[in-house]
PDB file of C-alpha atoms in Angstrom:
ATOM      1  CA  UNK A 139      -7.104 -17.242  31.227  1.00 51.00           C
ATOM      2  CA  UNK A 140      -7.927 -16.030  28.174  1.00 53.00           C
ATOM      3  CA  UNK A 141      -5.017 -14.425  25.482  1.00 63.00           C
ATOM      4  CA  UNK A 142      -4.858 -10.980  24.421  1.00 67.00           C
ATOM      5  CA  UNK A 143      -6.274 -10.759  20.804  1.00 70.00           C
ATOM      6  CA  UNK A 144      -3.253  -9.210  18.549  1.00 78.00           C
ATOM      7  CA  UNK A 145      -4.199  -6.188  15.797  1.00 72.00           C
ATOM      8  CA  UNK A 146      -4.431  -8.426  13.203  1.00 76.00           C
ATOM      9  CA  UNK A 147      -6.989 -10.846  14.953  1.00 80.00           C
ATOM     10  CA  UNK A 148      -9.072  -8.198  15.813  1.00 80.00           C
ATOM     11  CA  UNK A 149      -8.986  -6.807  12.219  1.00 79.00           C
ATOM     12  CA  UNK A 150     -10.543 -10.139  10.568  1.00 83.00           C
ATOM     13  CA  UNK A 151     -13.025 -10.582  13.528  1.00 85.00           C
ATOM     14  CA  UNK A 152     -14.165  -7.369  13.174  1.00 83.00           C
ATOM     15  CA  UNK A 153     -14.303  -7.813   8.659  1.00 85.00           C
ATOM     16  CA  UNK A 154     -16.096 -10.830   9.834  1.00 88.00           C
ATOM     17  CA  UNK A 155     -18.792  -8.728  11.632  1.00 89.00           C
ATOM     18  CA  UNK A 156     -18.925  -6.299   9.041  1.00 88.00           C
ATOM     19  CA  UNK A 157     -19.768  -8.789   5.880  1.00 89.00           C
ATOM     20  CA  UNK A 158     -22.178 -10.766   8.453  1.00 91.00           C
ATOM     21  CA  UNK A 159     -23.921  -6.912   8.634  1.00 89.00           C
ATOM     22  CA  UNK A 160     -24.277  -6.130   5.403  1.00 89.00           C
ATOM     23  CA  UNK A 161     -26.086  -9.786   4.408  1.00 91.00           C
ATOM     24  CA  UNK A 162     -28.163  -8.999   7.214  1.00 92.00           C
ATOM     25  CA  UNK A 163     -29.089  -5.458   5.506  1.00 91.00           C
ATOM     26  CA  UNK A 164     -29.333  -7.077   1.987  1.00 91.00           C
ATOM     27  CA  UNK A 165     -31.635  -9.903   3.025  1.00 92.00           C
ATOM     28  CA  UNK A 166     -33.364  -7.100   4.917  1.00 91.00           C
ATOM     29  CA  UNK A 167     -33.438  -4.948   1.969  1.00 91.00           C
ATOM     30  CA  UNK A 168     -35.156  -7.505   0.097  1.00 92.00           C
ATOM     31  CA  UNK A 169     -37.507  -8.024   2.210  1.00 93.00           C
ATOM     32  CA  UNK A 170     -38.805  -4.354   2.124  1.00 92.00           C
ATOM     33  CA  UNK A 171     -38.710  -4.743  -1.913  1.00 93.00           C
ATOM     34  CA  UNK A 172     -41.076  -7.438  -1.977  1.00 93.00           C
ATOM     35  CA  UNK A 173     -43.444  -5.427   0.795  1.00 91.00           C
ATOM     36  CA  UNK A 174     -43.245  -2.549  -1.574  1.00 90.00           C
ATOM     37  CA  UNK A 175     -44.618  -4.410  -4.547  1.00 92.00           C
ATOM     38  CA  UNK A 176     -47.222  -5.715  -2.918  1.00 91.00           C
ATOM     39  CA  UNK A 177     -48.439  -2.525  -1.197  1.00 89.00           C
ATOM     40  CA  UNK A 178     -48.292  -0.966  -4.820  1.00 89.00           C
ATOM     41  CA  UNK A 179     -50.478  -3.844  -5.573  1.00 91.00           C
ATOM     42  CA  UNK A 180     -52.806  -3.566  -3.027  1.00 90.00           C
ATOM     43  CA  UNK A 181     -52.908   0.248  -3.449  1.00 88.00           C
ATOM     44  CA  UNK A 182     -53.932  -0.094  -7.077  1.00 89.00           C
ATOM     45  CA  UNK A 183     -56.595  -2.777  -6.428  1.00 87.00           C
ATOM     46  CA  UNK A 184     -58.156  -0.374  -3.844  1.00 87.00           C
ATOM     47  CA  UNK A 185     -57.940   2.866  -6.047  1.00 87.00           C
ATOM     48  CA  UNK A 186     -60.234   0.734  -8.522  1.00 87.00           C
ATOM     49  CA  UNK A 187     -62.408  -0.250  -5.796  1.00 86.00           C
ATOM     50  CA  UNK A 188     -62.612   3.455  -5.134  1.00 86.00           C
ATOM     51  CA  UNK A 189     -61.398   2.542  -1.595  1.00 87.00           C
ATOM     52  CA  UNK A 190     -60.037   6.216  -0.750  1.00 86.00           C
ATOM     53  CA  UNK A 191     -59.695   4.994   2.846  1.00 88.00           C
ATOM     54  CA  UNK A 192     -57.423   1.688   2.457  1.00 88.00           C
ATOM     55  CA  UNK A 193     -55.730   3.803  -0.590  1.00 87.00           C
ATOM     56  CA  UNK A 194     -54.482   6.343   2.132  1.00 89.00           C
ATOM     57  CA  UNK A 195     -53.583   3.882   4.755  1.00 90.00           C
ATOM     58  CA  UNK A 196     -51.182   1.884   2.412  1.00 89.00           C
ATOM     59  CA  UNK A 197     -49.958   4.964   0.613  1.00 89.00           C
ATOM     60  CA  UNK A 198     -48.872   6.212   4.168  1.00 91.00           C
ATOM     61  CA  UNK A 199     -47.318   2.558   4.485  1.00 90.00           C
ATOM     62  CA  UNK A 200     -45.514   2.360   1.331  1.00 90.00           C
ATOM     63  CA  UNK A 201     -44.190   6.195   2.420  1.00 92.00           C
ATOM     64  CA  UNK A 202     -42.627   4.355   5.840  1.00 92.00           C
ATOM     65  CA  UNK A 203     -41.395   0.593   3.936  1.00 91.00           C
ATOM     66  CA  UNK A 204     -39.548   3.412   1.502  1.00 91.00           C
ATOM     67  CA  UNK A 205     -38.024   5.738   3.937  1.00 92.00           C
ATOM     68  CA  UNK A 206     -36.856   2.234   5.866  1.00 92.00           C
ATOM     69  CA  UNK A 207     -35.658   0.804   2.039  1.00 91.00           C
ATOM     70  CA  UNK A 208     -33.450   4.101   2.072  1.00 92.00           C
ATOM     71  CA  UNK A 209     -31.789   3.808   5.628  1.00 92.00           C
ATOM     72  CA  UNK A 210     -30.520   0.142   4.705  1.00 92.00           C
ATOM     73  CA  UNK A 211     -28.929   1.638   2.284  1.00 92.00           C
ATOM     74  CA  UNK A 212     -27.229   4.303   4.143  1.00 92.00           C
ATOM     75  CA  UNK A 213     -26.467   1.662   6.524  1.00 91.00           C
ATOM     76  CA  UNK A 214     -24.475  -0.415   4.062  1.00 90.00           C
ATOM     77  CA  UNK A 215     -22.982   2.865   3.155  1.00 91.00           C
ATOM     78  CA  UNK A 216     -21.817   3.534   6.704  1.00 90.00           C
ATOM     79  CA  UNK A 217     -20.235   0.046   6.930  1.00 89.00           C
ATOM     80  CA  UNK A 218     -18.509   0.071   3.969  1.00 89.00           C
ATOM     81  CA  UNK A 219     -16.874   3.428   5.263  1.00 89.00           C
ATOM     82  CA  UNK A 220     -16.273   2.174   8.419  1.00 87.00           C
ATOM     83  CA  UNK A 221     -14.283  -0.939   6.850  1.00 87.00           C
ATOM     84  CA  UNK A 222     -12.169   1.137   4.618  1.00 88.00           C
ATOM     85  CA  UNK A 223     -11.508   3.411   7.252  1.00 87.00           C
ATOM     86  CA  UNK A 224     -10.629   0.353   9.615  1.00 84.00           C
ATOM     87  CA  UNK A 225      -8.137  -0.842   7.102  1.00 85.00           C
ATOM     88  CA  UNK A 226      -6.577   2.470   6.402  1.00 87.00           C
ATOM     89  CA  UNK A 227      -5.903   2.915  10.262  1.00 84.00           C
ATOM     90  CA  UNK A 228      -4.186  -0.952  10.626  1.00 82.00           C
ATOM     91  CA  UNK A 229      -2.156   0.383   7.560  1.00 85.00           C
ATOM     92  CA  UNK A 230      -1.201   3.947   9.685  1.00 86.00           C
ATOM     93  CA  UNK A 231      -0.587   1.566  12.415  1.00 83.00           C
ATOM     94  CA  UNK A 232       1.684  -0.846  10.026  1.00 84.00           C
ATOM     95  CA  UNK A 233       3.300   2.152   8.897  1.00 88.00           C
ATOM     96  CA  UNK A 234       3.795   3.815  11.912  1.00 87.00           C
ATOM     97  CA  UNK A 235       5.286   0.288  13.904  1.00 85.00           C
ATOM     98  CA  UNK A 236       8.208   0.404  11.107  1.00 88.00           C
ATOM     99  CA  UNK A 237       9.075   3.475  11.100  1.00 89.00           C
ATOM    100  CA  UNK A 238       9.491   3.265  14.503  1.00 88.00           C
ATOM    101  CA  UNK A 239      11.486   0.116  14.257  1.00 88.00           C
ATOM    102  CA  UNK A 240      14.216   1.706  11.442  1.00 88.00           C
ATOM    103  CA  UNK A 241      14.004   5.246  13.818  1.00 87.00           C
ATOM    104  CA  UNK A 242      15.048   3.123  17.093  1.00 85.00           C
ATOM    105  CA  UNK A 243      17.821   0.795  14.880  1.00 87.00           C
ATOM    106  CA  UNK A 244      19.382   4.134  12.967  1.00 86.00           C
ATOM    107  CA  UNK A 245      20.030   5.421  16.295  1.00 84.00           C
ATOM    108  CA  UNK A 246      21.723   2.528  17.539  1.00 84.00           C
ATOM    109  CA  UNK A 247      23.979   2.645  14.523  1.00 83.00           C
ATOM    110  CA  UNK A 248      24.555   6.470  15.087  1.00 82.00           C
ATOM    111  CA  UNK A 249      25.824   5.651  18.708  1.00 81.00           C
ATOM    112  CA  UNK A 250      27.815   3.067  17.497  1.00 81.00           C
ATOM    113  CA  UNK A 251      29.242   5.095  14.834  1.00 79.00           C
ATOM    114  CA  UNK A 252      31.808   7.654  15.162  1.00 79.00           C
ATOM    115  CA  UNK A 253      32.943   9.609  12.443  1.00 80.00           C
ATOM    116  CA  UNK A 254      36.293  10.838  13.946  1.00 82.00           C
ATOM    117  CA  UNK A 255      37.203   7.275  14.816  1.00 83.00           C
ATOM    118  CA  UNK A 256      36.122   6.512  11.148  1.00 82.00           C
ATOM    119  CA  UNK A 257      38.474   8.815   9.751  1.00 85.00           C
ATOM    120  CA  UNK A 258      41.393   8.216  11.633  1.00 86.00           C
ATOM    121  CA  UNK A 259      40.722   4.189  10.600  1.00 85.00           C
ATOM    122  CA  UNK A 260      40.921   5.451   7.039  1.00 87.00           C
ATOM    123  CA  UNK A 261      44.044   7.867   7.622  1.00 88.00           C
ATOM    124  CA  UNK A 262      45.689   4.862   9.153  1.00 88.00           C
ATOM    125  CA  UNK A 263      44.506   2.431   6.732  1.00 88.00           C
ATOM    126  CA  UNK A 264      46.037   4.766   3.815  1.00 89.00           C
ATOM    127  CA  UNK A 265      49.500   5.293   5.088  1.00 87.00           C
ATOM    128  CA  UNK A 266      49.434   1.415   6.165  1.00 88.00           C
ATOM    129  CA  UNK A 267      48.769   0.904   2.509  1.00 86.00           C
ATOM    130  CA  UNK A 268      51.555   3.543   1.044  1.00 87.00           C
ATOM    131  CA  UNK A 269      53.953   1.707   3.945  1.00 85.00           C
ATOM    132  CA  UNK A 270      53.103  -1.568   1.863  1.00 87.00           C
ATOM    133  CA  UNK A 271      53.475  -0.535  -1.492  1.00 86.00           C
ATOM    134  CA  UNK A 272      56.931   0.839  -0.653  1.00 85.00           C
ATOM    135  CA  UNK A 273      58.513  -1.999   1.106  1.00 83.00           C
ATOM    136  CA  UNK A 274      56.913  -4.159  -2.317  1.00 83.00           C
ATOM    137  CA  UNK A 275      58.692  -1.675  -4.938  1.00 83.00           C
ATOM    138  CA  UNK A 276      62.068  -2.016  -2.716  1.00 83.00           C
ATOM    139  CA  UNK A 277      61.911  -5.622  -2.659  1.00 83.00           C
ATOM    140  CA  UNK A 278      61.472  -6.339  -6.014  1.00 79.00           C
ATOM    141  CA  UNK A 279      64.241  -3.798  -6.825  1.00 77.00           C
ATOM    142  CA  UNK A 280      66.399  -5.664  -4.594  1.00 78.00           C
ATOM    143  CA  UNK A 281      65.210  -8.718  -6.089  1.00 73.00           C
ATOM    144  CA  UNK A 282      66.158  -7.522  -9.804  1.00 71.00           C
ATOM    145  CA  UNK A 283      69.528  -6.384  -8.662  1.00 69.00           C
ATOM    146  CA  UNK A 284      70.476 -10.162  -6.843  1.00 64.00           C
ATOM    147  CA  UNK A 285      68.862 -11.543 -10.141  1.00 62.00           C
ATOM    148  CA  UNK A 286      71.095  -9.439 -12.382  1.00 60.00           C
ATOM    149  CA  UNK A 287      74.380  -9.899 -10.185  1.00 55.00           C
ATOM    150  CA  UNK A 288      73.817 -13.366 -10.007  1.00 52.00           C
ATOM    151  CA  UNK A 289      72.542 -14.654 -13.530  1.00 52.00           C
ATOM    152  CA  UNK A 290      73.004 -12.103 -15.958  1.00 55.00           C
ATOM    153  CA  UNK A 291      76.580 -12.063 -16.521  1.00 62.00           C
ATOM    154  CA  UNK A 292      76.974 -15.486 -16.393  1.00 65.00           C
ATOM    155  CA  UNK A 293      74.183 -15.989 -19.226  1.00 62.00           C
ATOM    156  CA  UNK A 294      76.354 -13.274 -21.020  1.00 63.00           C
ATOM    157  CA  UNK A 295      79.529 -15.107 -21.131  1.00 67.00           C
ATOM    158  CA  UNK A 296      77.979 -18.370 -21.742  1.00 71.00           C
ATOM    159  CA  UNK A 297      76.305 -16.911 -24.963  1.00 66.00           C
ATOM    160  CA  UNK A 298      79.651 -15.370 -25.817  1.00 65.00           C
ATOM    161  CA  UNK A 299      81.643 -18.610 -25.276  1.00 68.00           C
ATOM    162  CA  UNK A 300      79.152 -20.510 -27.119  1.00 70.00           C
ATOM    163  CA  UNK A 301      79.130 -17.613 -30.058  1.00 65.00           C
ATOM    164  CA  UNK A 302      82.928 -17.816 -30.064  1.00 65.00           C
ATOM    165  CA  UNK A 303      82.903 -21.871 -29.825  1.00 67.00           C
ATOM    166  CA  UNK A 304      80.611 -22.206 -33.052  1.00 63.00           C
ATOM    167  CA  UNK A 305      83.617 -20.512 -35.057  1.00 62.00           C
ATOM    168  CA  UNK A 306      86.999 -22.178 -32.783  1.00 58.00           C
ATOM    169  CA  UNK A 307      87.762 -19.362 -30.891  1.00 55.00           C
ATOM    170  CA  UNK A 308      88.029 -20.153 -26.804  1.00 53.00           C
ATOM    171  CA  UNK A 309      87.457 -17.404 -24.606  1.00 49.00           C
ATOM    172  CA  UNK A 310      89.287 -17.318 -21.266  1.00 49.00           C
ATOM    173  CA  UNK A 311      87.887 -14.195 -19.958  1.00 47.00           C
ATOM    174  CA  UNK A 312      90.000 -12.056 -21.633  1.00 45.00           C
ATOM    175  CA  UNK A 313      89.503 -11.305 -25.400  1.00 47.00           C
ATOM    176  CA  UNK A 314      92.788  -9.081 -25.753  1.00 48.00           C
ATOM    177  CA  UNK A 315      94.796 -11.279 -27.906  1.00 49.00           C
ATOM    178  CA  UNK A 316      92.804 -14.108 -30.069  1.00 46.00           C
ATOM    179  CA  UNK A 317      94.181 -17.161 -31.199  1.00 49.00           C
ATOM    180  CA  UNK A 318      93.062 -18.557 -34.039  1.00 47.00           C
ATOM    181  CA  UNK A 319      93.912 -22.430 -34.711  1.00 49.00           C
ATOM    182  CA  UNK A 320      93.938 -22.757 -38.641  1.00 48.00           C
ATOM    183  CA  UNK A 321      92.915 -26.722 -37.958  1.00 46.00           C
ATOM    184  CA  UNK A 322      89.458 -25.027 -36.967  1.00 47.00           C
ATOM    185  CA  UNK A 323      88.967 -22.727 -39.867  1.00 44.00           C
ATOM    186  CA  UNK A 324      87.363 -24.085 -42.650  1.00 45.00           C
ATOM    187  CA  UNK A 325      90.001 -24.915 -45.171  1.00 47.00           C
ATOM    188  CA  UNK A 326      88.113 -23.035 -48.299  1.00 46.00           C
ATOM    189  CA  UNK A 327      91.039 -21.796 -50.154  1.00 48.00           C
ATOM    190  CA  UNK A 328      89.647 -18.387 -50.409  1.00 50.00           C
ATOM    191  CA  UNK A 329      90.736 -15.244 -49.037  1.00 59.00           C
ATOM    192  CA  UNK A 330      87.235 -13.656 -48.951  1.00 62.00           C
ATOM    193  CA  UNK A 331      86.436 -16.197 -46.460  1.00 58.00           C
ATOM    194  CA  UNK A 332      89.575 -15.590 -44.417  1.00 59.00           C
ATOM    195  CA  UNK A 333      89.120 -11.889 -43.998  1.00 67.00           C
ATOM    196  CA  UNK A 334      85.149 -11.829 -42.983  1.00 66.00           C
ATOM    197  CA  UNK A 335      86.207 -14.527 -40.174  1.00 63.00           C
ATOM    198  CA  UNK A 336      88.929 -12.052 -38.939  1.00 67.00           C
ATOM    199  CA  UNK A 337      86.234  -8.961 -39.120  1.00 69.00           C
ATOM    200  CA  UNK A 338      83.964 -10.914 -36.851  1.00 65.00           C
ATOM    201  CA  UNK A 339      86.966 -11.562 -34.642  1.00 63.00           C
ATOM    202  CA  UNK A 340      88.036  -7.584 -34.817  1.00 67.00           C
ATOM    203  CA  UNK A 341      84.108  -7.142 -33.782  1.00 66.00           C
ATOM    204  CA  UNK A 342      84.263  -9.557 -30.747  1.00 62.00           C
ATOM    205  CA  UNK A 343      87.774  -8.342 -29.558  1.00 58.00           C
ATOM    206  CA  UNK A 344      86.784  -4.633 -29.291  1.00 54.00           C
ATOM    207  CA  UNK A 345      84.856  -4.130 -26.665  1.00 51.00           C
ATOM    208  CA  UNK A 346      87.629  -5.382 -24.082  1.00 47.00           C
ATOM    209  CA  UNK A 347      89.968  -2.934 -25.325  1.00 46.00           C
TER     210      UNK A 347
END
């Protein structure tokens, strides 16, 4: 059982015909070229022989070989049309198989697609999203306050202690009344000395008032 030629199988067989056709004409053609020279020749030879007989028989014959010289000619004409217009069909054809093809899949995606649904997704999606960003802001102010409770003081009043350690004061949480021990003051002998250490302490001692 023989197969079912496709388009494009037909298409080159029938190109193949086509070219095979117009050889055929051309050799044909050529043929009737040579023919025509020589019935020129033969009509001059008999015109100086003063043959008016044989000059009208081959005149009528070179009339025919001429009007047959003309038709292959037409003929090749009417091929060559007949192969463009082949070709710009199988293109239609092309053309018209794809849009059919992107036609039949847009409508599948329009039934699949429904624009209400769509929206709601994206309504949802956005208060989703606002839901997010709000529970993220109140963690992380959560998070700062523990951090601040927990560390922040403490890294104060080590900074203080330390501040207040570097010139022999000790700091028991209170700063109401400072003792000074004169073993930790440097002994410089001057009293310019003495009173910028007791500003500083005047300084630290104020804000617990």
């Amino acid at each position: 059982m023989f197969k079912k030629k496709t388009v494009e199988q037909q298409m080159k067989e029938q190109d193949r015909q086509l070219r095979r056709a117009q050889r055929d004409i051309g050799r044909d053609r050529g043929q009737l070229e040579k023919e025509e020279k020589k019935l020129e020749m033969e009509i001059k030879k008999a015109a100086k022989a003063g043959n008016k007989d044989t000059c009208a028989i081959l005149a009528k014959q070179l009339v025919n070989l001429r009007k047959q010289k003309t038709r292959t000619y037409k003929a090749s004409s009417t091929i060559t049309s007949v192969g463009v217009q082949t070709k710009a069909m199988h293109s239609n054809m092309k053309m018209a198989k794809v849009m059919g093809t992107t036609a039949k899949t847009m409508g599948q995606v329009n039934k699949q697609m429904d624009p209400q649904k769509i929206a709601q997704t994206m309504q949802q999606f956005e208060r989703e999203n606002a839901k997010m960003e709000m529970s993220e802001e109140m963690i992380n102010d959560t998070l700062d306050d523990v951090l601040n409770e927990s560390g922040d003081e403490e890294e104060q009043d080590s900074i203080i202690n330390q501040v207040l350690g570097e010139i022999g004061i000790d700091i028991s949480g209170q700063m109401n009344n400072v003792n000074v021990p004169s073993n930790n003051l440097k002994e410089s002998g001057s009293s310019a000395e003495f009173d910028d250490i007791e500003a500083r302490l005047n300084a630290l001692q104020t804000p617990g008032q």
